[in-house]
Amino acid sequence: MAIIKQLAKFAKKMLPAKSVSAVAEVLPEPIKIPRSKHPISRNDISENALKVLYRLHKGGFEAYLVGGCVRDLLLGVVPKDFDVATNASPEQIRSLFRNCRLIGRRFRLAHIVYGRDIIEVATFRGHHSDESDSGQNISKQNEDGMLVRDNVYGTIEEDAQRRDFTINALYYSIADFAIYDFANGIADLEQGLVRLLGDPEQRYREDPVRMLRAVRFATKLGLRIEQKTEEPIKRLSGLLDNIPPARLFEEFLKLFLANRAQANFERLTELNLFQYLFPVLKAPLKQHDSLEYRIANQVFADTDQRLGIDKGVNPAYLFAALLWYPMSARADEIVQESGLPIYDAMQIAAADTLSRQSRSISIPKRFSIPMRDIWLLQLRLQQTHPRRALRLLSHPKFRAGYDFLLLRGKVENNKELIELGKFWTDYQKQNPNEVQATGTKPKSARRPRKRGPNRRKSGPSAGGSTGNNG
Ligand code: ATP
Ligand code: MG
């Protein structure tokens, strides 16, 4: 932090004379921090990102690292990914790189592919004026003011203005290795503030996911959300309803599978945001003694703890926990109404709950299927007859189902469940060779992973293991 303090002091000296207005705005000219004054070394930057930067530079284009990676490097945090911004158009980028794929509709981007590592390269984004609307250079808003297409190319100043937070409007140039701070982001880093650029309400309306991002950056980096940035959130949280469920799934992974799950849960409930991710849970989340709240809080605490010791966490397990109580209440209802056996009722309730949930966050099949397994195992784990029990140990999801049983016992403080949990703990000890190691197939039998074009953005565990690995 001493470095940030020094940097902020230097940045303040270099601040352009014109004063800053009430809302955070891009400065009339960026603050330049030369290489000798900042700590970012090329050794901290991924080799592939450097390759991309150099090739663009040699091709006669401007090339910068931008956003989160610059922010994180300044804070001494290892960046999750390296993003590049350039004045080259997507077509020009493509002509420079054989391993380039153009993607995206909302923002047209180039992905430079190095095996599993992907460097995202974006052309500077510009303003949205009607006269510039022609051909591919277009932007579009829906009735709520939300940007549904945003392919207007512009200058670096305009690009900086289109960034979300001041701390994300930092650029590292490959031409002179200097950092360019376009919106006083370094001062905000020093003060520990997440501050939106521009008018907060308008920026949230353009893209409501920024509300989730504000929370995520605050918890991840130990910052506070600046007051004007925080103020509209409760009021506008309902705008999350308009976000495509697949995008919210990606945000879910970033919020809850990257170390600060419990803190994010707490902040998101406080700011009325969590309820739009999980409308199935509704009001009970405000009551801290409700089972819904307690299991959510517990599973997020466990997640943080597991990630802290480098153990895997599976989204399927998280979803199973979050949706368990509404699902089992529904199953009980079905039994009452129809007299169906509980196993069948649970199948129906599971499908029902999933379909309601998928209107806000869509859960890909590779997670929803094991999630159901975990649920149904809760019934099968009640059967402790030796022959059946032995067979159950080799169920691919046994370990996750068992962990989940323990979780329920703890959350409900229910003697019977706790006893049952103990039975299975002992039973595994007595039959160590029967338990499937991590709830997955043996390595040799595993098929190679199939990954989509957005793999780099798909978060920590998205393509990962299918069990809540022990
Ligand atoms: P992290 O990678 O740790 O999640 P990040 O800030 O790098 O954080 P990315 O999603 O990788 O986040 O985005 C890279 C950069 O793109 C951001 O720093 C920001 O400048 C810009 N950006 C991303 N999403 C938005 C958005 N919704 N609105 C405006 N700018 C955005
Ligand atoms: Mg990033």
Short mmCIF file of N, CA and C and ligand atoms in Angstrom, two decimals, residues 66-72 79-83 120 168 213 216-217 220 254 456-457, ligand 2:
data_model
loop_
_atom_site.label_atom_id
_atom_site.label_comp_id
_atom_site.label_asym_id
_atom_site.label_seq_id
_atom_site.Cartn_x
_atom_site.Cartn_y
_atom_site.Cartn_z
N VAL A 66 -5.30 -2.91 -20.24
CA VAL A 66 -6.31 -2.00 -19.69
C VAL A 66 -7.16 -2.70 -18.64
N GLY A 67 -7.66 -1.86 -17.73
CA GLY A 67 -8.69 -2.33 -16.81
C GLY A 67 -8.14 -3.10 -15.64
N GLY A 68 -8.85 -4.18 -15.33
CA GLY A 68 -8.59 -4.95 -14.12
C GLY A 68 -7.14 -5.37 -13.94
N CYS A 69 -6.47 -5.71 -15.04
CA CYS A 69 -5.10 -6.22 -14.86
C CYS A 69 -4.16 -5.12 -14.38
N VAL A 70 -4.34 -3.91 -14.87
CA VAL A 70 -3.48 -2.81 -14.42
C VAL A 70 -3.78 -2.49 -12.95
N ARG A 71 -5.07 -2.40 -12.66
CA ARG A 71 -5.53 -2.16 -11.28
C ARG A 71 -4.96 -3.20 -10.32
N ASP A 72 -5.09 -4.46 -10.69
CA ASP A 72 -4.64 -5.54 -9.81
C ASP A 72 -3.12 -5.52 -9.63
N PRO A 79 -3.46 -10.70 -11.54
CA PRO A 79 -4.66 -10.50 -12.37
C PRO A 79 -5.25 -11.82 -12.85
N LYS A 80 -6.58 -11.81 -12.95
CA LYS A 80 -7.27 -13.00 -13.43
C LYS A 80 -7.02 -13.17 -14.92
N ASP A 81 -6.97 -12.07 -15.63
CA ASP A 81 -6.73 -12.12 -17.07
C ASP A 81 -6.13 -10.78 -17.51
N PHE A 82 -5.58 -10.79 -18.71
CA PHE A 82 -4.98 -9.56 -19.25
C PHE A 82 -5.80 -9.10 -20.44
N ASP A 83 -6.34 -7.90 -20.37
CA ASP A 83 -7.12 -7.38 -21.47
C ASP A 83 -6.33 -6.31 -22.20
N GLU A 120 -7.87 -11.20 -24.73
CA GLU A 120 -8.97 -10.48 -25.35
C GLU A 120 -8.49 -9.11 -25.80
N ASN A 168 -10.82 1.21 -13.09
CA ASN A 168 -10.69 0.35 -14.27
C ASN A 168 -10.33 1.14 -15.52
N ARG A 213 -20.84 -5.72 -10.28
CA ARG A 213 -19.39 -5.51 -10.38
C ARG A 213 -18.89 -4.59 -9.27
N ARG A 216 -18.51 -6.68 -6.28
CA ARG A 216 -17.42 -7.65 -6.43
C ARG A 216 -16.05 -7.00 -6.27
N PHE A 217 -15.87 -5.84 -6.88
CA PHE A 217 -14.56 -5.20 -6.76
C PHE A 217 -14.33 -4.72 -5.33
N LYS A 220 -13.52 -7.91 -3.31
CA LYS A 220 -12.29 -8.55 -3.78
C LYS A 220 -11.05 -7.76 -3.37
N LYS A 254 -18.20 -15.55 -10.93
CA LYS A 254 -17.19 -14.59 -10.48
C LYS A 254 -17.45 -14.14 -9.05
N ARG A 456 -12.27 -18.23 -21.52
CA ARG A 456 -11.43 -17.46 -20.62
C ARG A 456 -12.25 -16.66 -19.63
N LYS A 457 -13.45 -16.29 -20.06
CA LYS A 457 -14.29 -15.45 -19.22
C LYS A 457 -15.21 -16.29 -18.34
MG MG B 2 -10.19 -8.79 -16.24
#
